[in-house]
Backbone as CSV, one residue per row, in Angstrom:
resi,resn,N_x,N_y,N_z,CA_x,CA_y,CA_z,C_x,C_y,C_z
1,MET,0.694,-1.293,0.022,0.200,0.077,-0.280,0.792,1.048,-0.206
2,THR,0.601,2.393,-0.374,1.374,3.350,-1.094,0.981,4.582,0.269
3,THR,1.845,5.313,0.651,1.443,6.338,1.685,1.091,7.569,0.823
4,PRO,-0.168,7.982,1.177,-0.531,9.274,0.527,0.415,10.303,0.688
5,LEU,0.499,11.053,-0.578,1.360,12.435,-0.381,0.399,13.597,0.244
6,THR,1.795,14.512,1.286,0.784,15.441,1.394,0.719,16.702,0.451
7,GLU,-0.215,17.615,0.640,-0.457,18.768,-0.404,0.643,19.235,-0.817
8,GLU,1.396,19.481,-0.037,2.848,20.081,-0.137,3.686,19.076,-1.359
9,GLU,3.872,17.995,-1.110,4.865,16.819,-1.802,3.968,17.055,-3.102
10,ALA,2.533,16.704,-3.315,1.945,16.798,-4.457,2.128,18.195,-5.027
11,ARG,2.355,19.412,-4.772,2.478,20.324,-5.232,4.059,20.499,-5.869
12,ALA,4.799,20.154,-5.031,6.280,19.909,-5.054,6.225,18.959,-6.759
13,MET,5.577,17.922,-6.724,5.818,16.752,-7.601,5.499,17.550,-8.986
14,ARG,4.385,18.139,-8.832,3.614,18.868,-10.109,4.274,20.230,-10.684
15,GLU,5.363,20.500,-9.643,5.626,21.618,-10.008,7.506,21.251,-10.733
16,GLN,7.729,19.751,-10.456,8.885,19.213,-10.881,8.576,18.728,-12.229
17,LEU,7.306,18.105,-12.178,7.019,17.323,-14.041,6.853,18.742,-14.680
18,ALA,5.858,20.041,-14.136,5.874,20.999,-15.210,7.266,21.577,-15.412
19,ALA,8.197,21.491,-15.014,9.505,22.336,-14.837,10.162,21.384,-16.068
20,TYR,9.836,19.944,-15.641,10.770,18.878,-16.758,10.067,19.019,-18.143
21,ASP,8.725,18.909,-17.960,7.890,19.121,-19.485,8.352,20.604,-20.143
22,ALA,8.752,21.291,-19.770,8.694,22.466,-20.321,10.260,22.388,-20.827
23,ALA,11.340,22.130,-19.799,12.680,21.939,-20.239,12.234,20.880,-21.600
24,GLN,11.854,19.756,-21.824,11.703,19.136,-22.698,11.056,19.408,-23.940
25,GLN,10.145,20.613,-23.942,9.511,21.173,-25.017,10.598,22.306,-25.168
26,GLU,11.273,22.987,-24.619,12.620,23.535,-25.246,13.444,22.950,-25.879
27,ALA,13.892,21.734,-25.239,14.994,21.178,-26.015,14.534,20.723,-27.858
28,ALA,13.262,20.322,-27.773,12.419,19.904,-28.983,12.481,20.709,-29.760
29,LYS,12.199,22.144,-29.281,12.093,23.648,-30.245,13.391,23.505,-30.739
30,ALA,14.312,23.585,-29.639,15.825,24.141,-30.056,16.446,23.118,-31.220
31,ALA,16.082,21.713,-31.115,16.532,20.691,-32.162,15.411,20.687,-33.811
32,ASN,14.640,21.260,-33.303,13.507,21.796,-34.833,14.257,23.037,-35.235
33,ARG,14.922,24.246,-34.698,15.113,25.086,-35.131,16.407,24.891,-36.026
34,ALA,17.078,24.140,-35.433,18.480,23.665,-35.843,18.236,22.565,-37.358
35,LEU,17.197,21.982,-37.562,16.852,21.457,-38.699,16.157,22.411,-39.840
36,LEU,15.706,23.511,-39.068,15.141,24.756,-39.886,16.276,25.376,-40.793
37,ALA,17.285,25.481,-40.000,18.165,26.616,-39.990,18.572,26.602,-41.513
38,PRO,18.713,25.660,-42.359,19.378,25.797,-43.500,18.302,26.485,-44.492
39,LEU,17.095,26.453,-44.210,15.988,26.961,-45.067,15.904,28.500,-44.085
40,THR,15.883,28.504,-43.034,15.322,30.277,-42.592,16.704,31.048,-42.932
41,SER,17.741,30.329,-43.049,19.084,31.392,-42.900,18.991,31.967,-44.539
42,ILE,18.338,31.245,-45.679,18.096,32.129,-47.078,16.798,32.581,-46.744
43,GLY,16.276,32.803,-45.697,14.812,33.689,-45.743,13.369,32.690,-45.738
44,LEU,13.433,31.687,-46.025,12.342,30.765,-46.037,11.826,30.979,-44.665
45,GLY,10.396,30.957,-44.486,9.941,30.416,-43.338,9.818,31.844,-42.280
46,GLY,10.550,33.174,-43.095,10.432,34.317,-42.026,9.235,35.512,-43.081
47,THR,9.662,36.766,-42.481,8.733,37.747,-43.085,10.126,38.847,-43.507
48,GLU,11.260,38.727,-43.754,12.063,39.095,-44.231,12.237,38.628,-45.828
49,PRO,12.584,39.661,-46.856,13.037,38.901,-48.298,13.815,37.988,-48.269
50,LEU,13.695,37.283,-49.202,14.376,35.876,-49.764,15.758,36.310,-49.933
51,THR,16.759,35.887,-49.504,18.036,36.269,-49.821,18.890,35.585,-51.146
52,CYS,17.999,34.601,-51.497,18.980,33.721,-53.017,17.913,33.444,-53.758
53,SER,18.205,33.102,-55.200,17.198,32.738,-56.087,16.245,31.615,-56.140
54,LEU,15.785,31.245,-56.987,14.251,29.941,-56.638,14.910,28.834,-56.789
55,GLY,16.053,29.048,-57.690,17.210,27.726,-57.899,17.478,27.432,-56.591
56,ASP,18.317,28.135,-55.713,18.757,27.900,-54.621,17.914,27.243,-53.471
57,ILE,16.499,28.121,-53.993,15.572,27.708,-52.486,15.185,26.404,-52.676
58,VAL,14.725,25.821,-53.966,14.487,24.527,-54.657,15.514,23.799,-54.116
59,ALA,17.183,24.094,-54.317,18.028,23.035,-53.943,17.844,23.057,-52.872
60,ALA,17.749,24.027,-51.626,17.752,23.795,-49.996,16.578,23.151,-49.817
61,ILE,15.624,23.117,-50.435,14.596,22.324,-49.960,14.668,20.779,-50.224
62,ARG,15.053,20.891,-51.478,15.535,19.235,-52.033,16.239,18.758,-50.739
63,ALA,17.608,19.324,-50.180,18.628,18.327,-49.440,17.865,18.554,-47.888
64,ASN,17.235,19.022,-47.659,16.591,19.160,-46.561,15.375,18.610,-46.058
65,ALA,14.394,18.601,-47.055,13.089,18.013,-46.837,12.790,16.608,-46.010
66,THR,13.742,15.633,-46.513,13.850,14.526,-45.735,14.217,14.716,-44.016
67,SER,15.238,15.305,-43.928,15.349,15.692,-42.395,14.329,16.300,-41.502
68,LEU,13.356,17.186,-42.121,12.285,17.942,-41.860,11.248,17.485,-41.729
69,ALA,10.875,15.877,-41.627,10.278,14.990,-41.474,10.051,15.030,-39.865
70,ALA,11.145,14.691,-39.281,11.213,15.075,-37.652,10.184,16.402,-37.041
71,VAL,10.242,17.166,-38.016,9.865,18.354,-37.512,8.119,18.188,-37.836
72,ASP,7.984,17.626,-39.049,6.544,17.813,-39.626,6.585,16.344,-40.586
73,PRO,6.258,15.375,-40.225,5.913,14.258,-40.960,5.453,14.330,-42.292
74,GLY,4.896,14.976,-42.464,4.170,15.275,-43.899,4.826,16.236,-44.959
75,PHE,6.044,16.979,-44.105,6.570,18.117,-45.269,7.441,17.201,-46.145
76,PRO,8.202,16.157,-46.177,9.017,15.784,-47.342,7.668,15.595,-48.500
77,THR,7.031,14.942,-48.634,5.697,14.568,-48.964,5.192,15.580,-49.771
78,TYR,5.209,16.926,-49.042,4.768,18.258,-49.509,5.466,18.881,-50.188
79,ALA,6.502,18.722,-50.066,7.773,19.484,-50.831,8.043,18.844,-51.687
80,PHE,8.253,17.573,-51.878,8.539,16.668,-53.172,7.216,17.003,-53.973
81,THR,6.469,16.984,-53.542,5.100,17.020,-54.721,5.124,18.941,-55.347
82,ILE,5.550,19.812,-54.471,5.364,20.945,-54.911,6.981,21.298,-55.690
83,LEU,7.821,20.975,-55.765,9.201,21.411,-55.886,9.198,21.196,-57.284
84,PRO,8.582,20.271,-58.197,8.721,20.165,-59.675,8.033,21.207,-59.980
85,VAL,6.651,21.709,-59.457,6.094,22.700,-59.928,6.711,24.138,-59.998
86,VAL,7.056,24.559,-59.056,8.441,25.480,-58.775,9.171,25.461,-59.868
87,GLU,9.775,24.439,-60.031,10.759,24.061,-61.084,10.487,24.584,-62.232
88,ARG,9.654,24.025,-62.595,9.016,24.518,-63.913,8.538,25.806,-64.074
89,LEU,7.544,26.431,-63.122,7.610,27.408,-62.993,8.913,28.744,-63.422
90,ASP,10.080,28.383,-62.377,11.184,28.883,-62.200,11.780,29.131,-64.233
91,HIS,11.733,27.759,-64.550,12.389,27.466,-66.352,11.446,28.200,-67.133
92,LYS,10.162,28.087,-66.791,9.226,29.181,-67.633,9.305,31.047,-68.016
93,LEU,9.614,30.906,-66.596,9.820,32.347,-66.499,11.070,32.850,-66.799
94,ARG,12.350,32.082,-66.817,13.285,32.219,-67.390,13.003,32.281,-68.701
95,SER,12.492,31.524,-69.454,12.483,31.220,-70.842,12.011,32.670,-71.469
96,LEU,10.474,33.146,-70.382,9.750,34.099,-71.210,10.721,35.546,-70.629
97,VAL,11.240,35.727,-69.914,12.481,36.750,-69.794,13.254,36.538,-70.914
98,THR,14.246,35.599,-71.168,15.084,35.655,-72.352,14.742,35.812,-73.561
99,ALA,13.013,35.236,-73.839,12.588,35.625,-74.817,12.126,37.266,-75.271
100,ASN,12.177,37.556,-74.216,11.165,39.387,-74.335,12.478,40.098,-74.013
101,ALA,13.649,39.714,-73.787,15.050,40.576,-73.702,15.226,41.429,-74.864
102,PRO,15.668,42.626,-74.629,15.651,43.792,-75.498,16.742,43.134,-76.464
103,THR,16.175,43.064,-78.102,17.559,43.111,-78.961,18.572,44.118,-78.861
104,PRO,19.674,43.497,-78.775,21.162,44.418,-78.637,21.088,45.448,-79.995
105,ALA,21.221,46.508,-79.935,21.681,47.420,-81.295,22.940,46.599,-81.782
106,PRO,22.565,46.709,-82.926,23.964,46.478,-83.811,25.024,47.005,-83.656
107,GLU,26.255,46.550,-83.946,27.322,47.003,-83.711,27.595,47.938,-85.062
108,ALA,28.405,49.005,-84.999,28.501,50.202,-86.074,29.906,49.453,-86.915
109,PRO,29.758,49.582,-88.192,30.963,49.014,-88.761,32.184,49.829,-88.320
110,ALA,33.328,48.787,-88.384,34.659,49.132,-87.918,35.094,50.167,-88.978
111,GLU,35.478,51.357,-88.531,36.149,52.233,-89.852,37.281,51.454,-90.290
112,PRO,37.254,51.694,-91.327,38.672,51.285,-92.353,40.133,52.012,-91.832
113,VAL,40.903,51.106,-91.548,42.236,52.296,-91.230,42.772,52.385,-92.711
114,ALA,43.309,53.834,-92.546,43.697,53.971,-93.834,45.549,54.154,-93.828
């Protein structure tokens, strides 16, 4: 038979458990931030402007999507479903920019040397 806890002992145990849970949660958040760092360092997931090209973003997501399953189990599937569309969009936009670039002015003929 167990000895019943006093009110003070029960309160102390609750406080210890709450402190332990808070520490575990903070440790998990720190680990998640470390996994997210390769993406947040280039401006993804924040409110600041992106600091790299769309190609760099796709490469960073591809390189880190699998490890982000620890943060969100559905992330890799979502990322690998969306990335081909983003890559096609980037390719299409680059093609449109190239096709609509100004035509360079013709060079003037060289003066004959006398």
